[in-house]
PDB file of N, CA and C in Angstrom:
ATOM      1  N   TYR A   1       0.923  -1.202  -0.029  1.00  0.00           N
ATOM      2  CA  TYR A   1      -0.031  -0.029   0.078  1.00  0.00           C
ATOM      3  C   TYR A   1       0.877   1.266   0.024  1.00  0.00           C
ATOM      4  N   LEU A   2       0.981   1.884  -1.172  1.00  0.00           N
ATOM      5  CA  LEU A   2       1.666   3.167  -1.278  1.00  0.00           C
ATOM      6  C   LEU A   2       0.839   4.291  -1.534  1.00  0.00           C
ATOM      7  N   LYS A   3       0.605   5.107  -0.467  1.00  0.00           N
ATOM      8  CA  LYS A   3      -0.268   6.251  -0.498  1.00  0.00           C
ATOM      9  C   LYS A   3       0.072   7.154  -1.664  1.00  0.00           C
ATOM     10  N   ALA A   4       1.390   7.337  -1.861  1.00  0.00           N
ATOM     11  CA  ALA A   4       1.759   8.316  -2.866  1.00  0.00           C
ATOM     12  C   ALA A   4       1.310   7.944  -4.153  1.00  0.00           C
ATOM     13  N   GLU A   5       1.112   6.716  -4.505  1.00  0.00           N
ATOM     14  CA  GLU A   5       0.694   6.344  -5.839  1.00  0.00           C
ATOM     15  C   GLU A   5      -0.688   6.740  -6.191  1.00  0.00           C
ATOM     16  N   ARG A   6      -1.436   6.993  -5.106  1.00  0.00           N
ATOM     17  CA  ARG A   6      -2.844   7.501  -5.360  1.00  0.00           C
ATOM     18  C   ARG A   6      -2.877   8.980  -5.721  1.00  0.00           C
ATOM     19  N   HIS A   7      -1.816   9.650  -5.529  1.00  0.00           N
ATOM     20  CA  HIS A   7      -1.768  11.149  -5.853  1.00  0.00           C
ATOM     21  C   HIS A   7      -2.866  11.966  -5.240  1.00  0.00           C
ATOM     22  N   LEU A   8      -3.324  11.672  -4.070  1.00  0.00           N
ATOM     23  CA  LEU A   8      -4.414  12.369  -3.454  1.00  0.00           C
ATOM     24  C   LEU A   8      -3.916  12.877  -2.084  1.00  0.00           C
ATOM     25  N   THR A   9      -4.361  14.037  -1.814  1.00  0.00           N
ATOM     26  CA  THR A   9      -4.111  14.575  -0.485  1.00  0.00           C
ATOM     27  C   THR A   9      -5.140  14.028   0.446  1.00  0.00           C
ATOM     28  N   GLN A  10      -4.913  14.196   1.694  1.00  0.00           N
ATOM     29  CA  GLN A  10      -5.855  13.556   2.678  1.00  0.00           C
ATOM     30  C   GLN A  10      -7.260  14.300   2.483  1.00  0.00           C
ATOM     31  N   ALA A  11      -7.223  15.547   2.276  1.00  0.00           N
ATOM     32  CA  ALA A  11      -8.585  16.281   1.979  1.00  0.00           C
ATOM     33  C   ALA A  11      -9.271  15.633   0.795  1.00  0.00           C
ATOM     34  N   GLU A  12      -8.473  15.440  -0.290  1.00  0.00           N
ATOM     35  CA  GLU A  12      -9.017  14.837  -1.398  1.00  0.00           C
ATOM     36  C   GLU A  12      -9.662  13.459  -1.189  1.00  0.00           C
ATOM     37  N   GLU A  13      -8.871  12.704  -0.386  1.00  0.00           N
ATOM     38  CA  GLU A  13      -9.471  11.276  -0.078  1.00  0.00           C
ATOM     39  C   GLU A  13     -10.790  11.456   0.616  1.00  0.00           C
ATOM     40  N   ILE A  14     -10.821  12.359   1.524  1.00  0.00           N
ATOM     41  CA  ILE A  14     -12.114  12.541   2.309  1.00  0.00           C
ATOM     42  C   ILE A  14     -13.162  12.921   1.320  1.00  0.00           C
ATOM     43  N   LEU A  15     -12.904  13.846   0.430  1.00  0.00           N
ATOM     44  CA  LEU A  15     -13.943  14.225  -0.516  1.00  0.00           C
ATOM     45  C   LEU A  15     -14.343  13.126  -1.431  1.00  0.00           C
ATOM     46  N   LEU A  16     -13.312  12.420  -1.968  1.00  0.00           N
ATOM     47  CA  LEU A  16     -13.672  11.339  -3.012  1.00  0.00           C
ATOM     48  C   LEU A  16     -14.176  10.126  -2.294  1.00  0.00           C
ATOM     49  N   GLY A  17     -13.791   9.967  -0.927  1.00  0.00           N
ATOM     50  CA  GLY A  17     -14.376   8.791  -0.242  1.00  0.00           C
ATOM     51  C   GLY A  17     -15.806   8.645  -0.444  1.00  0.00           C
ATOM     52  N   SER A  18     -16.642   9.645  -0.625  1.00  0.00           N
ATOM     53  CA  SER A  18     -18.119   9.479  -0.746  1.00  0.00           C
ATOM     54  C   SER A  18     -18.511   9.046  -2.093  1.00  0.00           C
ATOM     55  N   PHE A  19     -17.529   8.941  -3.031  1.00  0.00           N
ATOM     56  CA  PHE A  19     -17.893   8.465  -4.384  1.00  0.00           C
ATOM     57  C   PHE A  19     -17.213   7.129  -4.682  1.00  0.00           C
ATOM     58  N   THR A  20     -17.990   6.050  -4.448  1.00  0.00           N
ATOM     59  CA  THR A  20     -17.354   4.635  -4.576  1.00  0.00           C
ATOM     60  C   THR A  20     -16.818   4.487  -6.035  1.00  0.00           C
ATOM     61  N   TYR A  21     -17.704   4.931  -6.928  1.00  0.00           N
ATOM     62  CA  TYR A  21     -17.347   4.764  -8.368  1.00  0.00           C
ATOM     63  C   TYR A  21     -15.987   5.490  -8.719  1.00  0.00           C
ATOM     64  N   THR A  22     -15.749   6.632  -7.874  1.00  0.00           N
ATOM     65  CA  THR A  22     -14.618   7.411  -8.128  1.00  0.00           C
ATOM     66  C   THR A  22     -13.366   6.666  -7.604  1.00  0.00           C
ATOM     67  N   ALA A  23     -13.493   5.890  -6.513  1.00  0.00           N
ATOM     68  CA  ALA A  23     -12.466   5.158  -5.905  1.00  0.00           C
ATOM     69  C   ALA A  23     -12.066   4.105  -6.808  1.00  0.00           C
ATOM     70  N   GLU A  24     -12.941   3.393  -7.430  1.00  0.00           N
ATOM     71  CA  GLU A  24     -12.638   2.387  -8.398  1.00  0.00           C
ATOM     72  C   GLU A  24     -11.941   3.001  -9.667  1.00  0.00           C
ATOM     73  N   ALA A  25     -12.394   4.084 -10.160  1.00  0.00           N
ATOM     74  CA  ALA A  25     -11.733   4.648 -11.320  1.00  0.00           C
ATOM     75  C   ALA A  25     -10.438   5.039 -11.011  1.00  0.00           C
ATOM     76  N   LEU A  26     -10.033   5.513  -9.764  1.00  0.00           N
ATOM     77  CA  LEU A  26      -8.793   6.096  -9.407  1.00  0.00           C
ATOM     78  C   LEU A  26      -7.776   4.840  -9.443  1.00  0.00           C
ATOM     79  N   LYS A  27      -8.312   3.602  -9.228  1.00  0.00           N
ATOM     80  CA  LYS A  27      -7.405   2.366  -9.294  1.00  0.00           C
ATOM     81  C   LYS A  27      -6.929   2.102 -10.715  1.00  0.00           C
ATOM     82  N   THR A  28      -7.720   2.535 -11.673  1.00  0.00           N
ATOM     83  CA  THR A  28      -7.438   2.003 -13.084  1.00  0.00           C
ATOM     84  C   THR A  28      -7.074   3.004 -14.078  1.00  0.00           C
ATOM     85  N   ALA A  29      -7.375   4.325 -13.834  1.00  0.00           N
ATOM     86  CA  ALA A  29      -6.940   5.287 -14.878  1.00  0.00           C
ATOM     87  C   ALA A  29      -6.772   6.613 -14.339  1.00  0.00           C
ATOM     88  N   VAL A  30      -5.518   7.095 -14.624  1.00  0.00           N
ATOM     89  CA  VAL A  30      -5.166   8.505 -14.208  1.00  0.00           C
ATOM     90  C   VAL A  30      -6.117   9.533 -14.944  1.00  0.00           C
ATOM     91  N   ASP A  31      -6.346   9.238 -16.238  1.00  0.00           N
ATOM     92  CA  ASP A  31      -7.159  10.268 -16.911  1.00  0.00           C
ATOM     93  C   ASP A  31      -8.548  10.306 -16.141  1.00  0.00           C
ATOM     94  N   ILE A  32      -9.105   9.230 -15.773  1.00  0.00           N
ATOM     95  CA  ILE A  32     -10.437   9.294 -15.062  1.00  0.00           C
ATOM     96  C   ILE A  32     -10.200  10.071 -13.708  1.00  0.00           C
ATOM     97  N   GLN A  33      -9.070   9.850 -13.047  1.00  0.00           N
ATOM     98  CA  GLN A  33      -8.732  10.458 -11.785  1.00  0.00           C
ATOM     99  C   GLN A  33      -8.843  11.993 -11.935  1.00  0.00           C
ATOM    100  N   LEU A  34      -8.209  12.476 -13.031  1.00  0.00           N
ATOM    101  CA  LEU A  34      -8.251  13.890 -13.223  1.00  0.00           C
ATOM    102  C   LEU A  34      -9.731  14.448 -13.481  1.00  0.00           C
ATOM    103  N   VAL A  35     -10.483  13.742 -14.148  1.00  0.00           N
ATOM    104  CA  VAL A  35     -11.861  14.060 -14.438  1.00  0.00           C
ATOM    105  C   VAL A  35     -12.687  13.998 -13.111  1.00  0.00           C
ATOM    106  N   GLN A  36     -12.454  12.989 -12.422  1.00  0.00           N
ATOM    107  CA  GLN A  36     -13.111  12.989 -11.088  1.00  0.00           C
ATOM    108  C   GLN A  36     -12.750  14.135 -10.237  1.00  0.00           C
ATOM    109  N   LYS A  37     -11.539  14.503 -10.250  1.00  0.00           N
ATOM    110  CA  LYS A  37     -11.168  15.740  -9.444  1.00  0.00           C
ATOM    111  C   LYS A  37     -11.824  16.903  -9.717  1.00  0.00           C
ATOM    112  N   LEU A  38     -11.949  17.105 -11.194  1.00  0.00           N
ATOM    113  CA  LEU A  38     -12.673  18.262 -11.639  1.00  0.00           C
ATOM    114  C   LEU A  38     -14.156  18.105 -11.202  1.00  0.00           C
ATOM    115  N   GLN A  39     -14.782  16.923 -11.313  1.00  0.00           N
ATOM    116  CA  GLN A  39     -16.131  16.747 -10.891  1.00  0.00           C
ATOM    117  C   GLN A  39     -16.330  17.074  -9.496  1.00  0.00           C
ATOM    118  N   THR A  40     -15.294  16.625  -8.604  1.00  0.00           N
ATOM    119  CA  THR A  40     -15.470  16.822  -7.254  1.00  0.00           C
ATOM    120  C   THR A  40     -15.536  18.399  -6.905  1.00  0.00           C
ATOM    121  N   LYS A  41     -14.623  19.071  -7.711  1.00  0.00           N
ATOM    122  CA  LYS A  41     -14.561  20.625  -7.470  1.00  0.00           C
ATOM    123  C   LYS A  41     -15.927  21.269  -7.879  1.00  0.00           C
ATOM    124  N   VAL A  42     -16.485  20.692  -8.942  1.00  0.00           N
ATOM    125  CA  VAL A  42     -17.787  21.099  -9.391  1.00  0.00           C
ATOM    126  C   VAL A  42     -18.868  20.839  -8.448  1.00  0.00           C
ATOM    127  N   ILE A  43     -18.814  19.635  -7.947  1.00  0.00           N
ATOM    128  CA  ILE A  43     -19.875  19.203  -6.935  1.00  0.00           C
ATOM    129  C   ILE A  43     -19.780  20.013  -5.684  1.00  0.00           C
ATOM    130  N   SER A  44     -18.562  20.327  -5.303  1.00  0.00           N
ATOM    131  CA  SER A  44     -18.367  21.047  -3.904  1.00  0.00           C
ATOM    132  C   SER A  44     -19.046  22.556  -4.125  1.00  0.00           C
ATOM    133  N   LEU A  45     -19.062  22.973  -5.450  1.00  0.00           N
ATOM    134  CA  LEU A  45     -19.694  24.340  -5.713  1.00  0.00           C
ATOM    135  C   LEU A  45     -21.208  24.196  -5.942  1.00  0.00           C
ATOM    136  N   HIS A  46     -21.474  23.037  -6.696  1.00  0.00           N
ATOM    137  CA  HIS A  46     -22.975  22.769  -7.096  1.00  0.00           C
ATOM    138  C   HIS A  46     -23.308  21.417  -6.678  1.00  0.00           C
ATOM    139  N   PRO A  47     -23.679  21.194  -5.269  1.00  0.00           N
ATOM    140  CA  PRO A  47     -23.966  19.822  -4.865  1.00  0.00           C
ATOM    141  C   PRO A  47     -25.097  19.192  -5.630  1.00  0.00           C
ATOM    142  N   GLU A  48     -26.033  20.015  -6.240  1.00  0.00           N
ATOM    143  CA  GLU A  48     -27.192  19.414  -6.956  1.00  0.00           C
ATOM    144  C   GLU A  48     -26.712  18.651  -8.150  1.00  0.00           C
ATOM    145  N   THR A  49     -25.492  18.820  -8.733  1.00  0.00           N
ATOM    146  CA  THR A  49     -25.141  18.223  -9.869  1.00  0.00           C
ATOM    147  C   THR A  49     -24.506  16.773  -9.575  1.00  0.00           C
ATOM    148  N   GLU A  50     -24.381  16.419  -8.291  1.00  0.00           N
ATOM    149  CA  GLU A  50     -23.789  15.127  -7.902  1.00  0.00           C
ATOM    150  C   GLU A  50     -24.443  13.961  -8.659  1.00  0.00           C
ATOM    151  N   SER A  51     -25.813  13.909  -8.465  1.00  0.00           N
ATOM    152  CA  SER A  51     -26.572  12.829  -9.022  1.00  0.00           C
ATOM    153  C   SER A  51     -26.424  12.707 -10.511  1.00  0.00           C
ATOM    154  N   GLN A  52     -26.230  13.864 -11.158  1.00  0.00           N
ATOM    155  CA  GLN A  52     -26.074  13.769 -12.651  1.00  0.00           C
ATOM    156  C   GLN A  52     -24.744  13.093 -13.050  1.00  0.00           C
ATOM    157  N   MET A  53     -23.815  13.179 -12.244  1.00  0.00           N
ATOM    158  CA  MET A  53     -22.372  12.782 -12.616  1.00  0.00           C
ATOM    159  C   MET A  53     -22.284  11.253 -12.224  1.00  0.00           C
ATOM    160  N   GLN A  54     -23.104  10.622 -11.389  1.00  0.00           N
ATOM    161  CA  GLN A  54     -22.975   9.250 -11.150  1.00  0.00           C
ATOM    162  C   GLN A  54     -23.389   8.380 -12.327  1.00  0.00           C
ATOM    163  N   LEU A  55     -22.442   7.656 -12.893  1.00  0.00           N
ATOM    164  CA  LEU A  55     -22.703   6.823 -14.006  1.00  0.00           C
ATOM    165  C   LEU A  55     -23.164   5.473 -13.715  1.00  0.00           C
TER     166      LEU A  55
END
């Protein structure tokens, strides 16, 4: 278990922890990780968009 490989700060882990599909995506694709980070920022500003982003 190498925390550095996840490229997430503790705060980001807490934010992303609520998105199980995000956690799975982070394990498999860096591109998806970047998209999810952007989505997390959007969701933090516009919580009502969360349900629209869950695939």
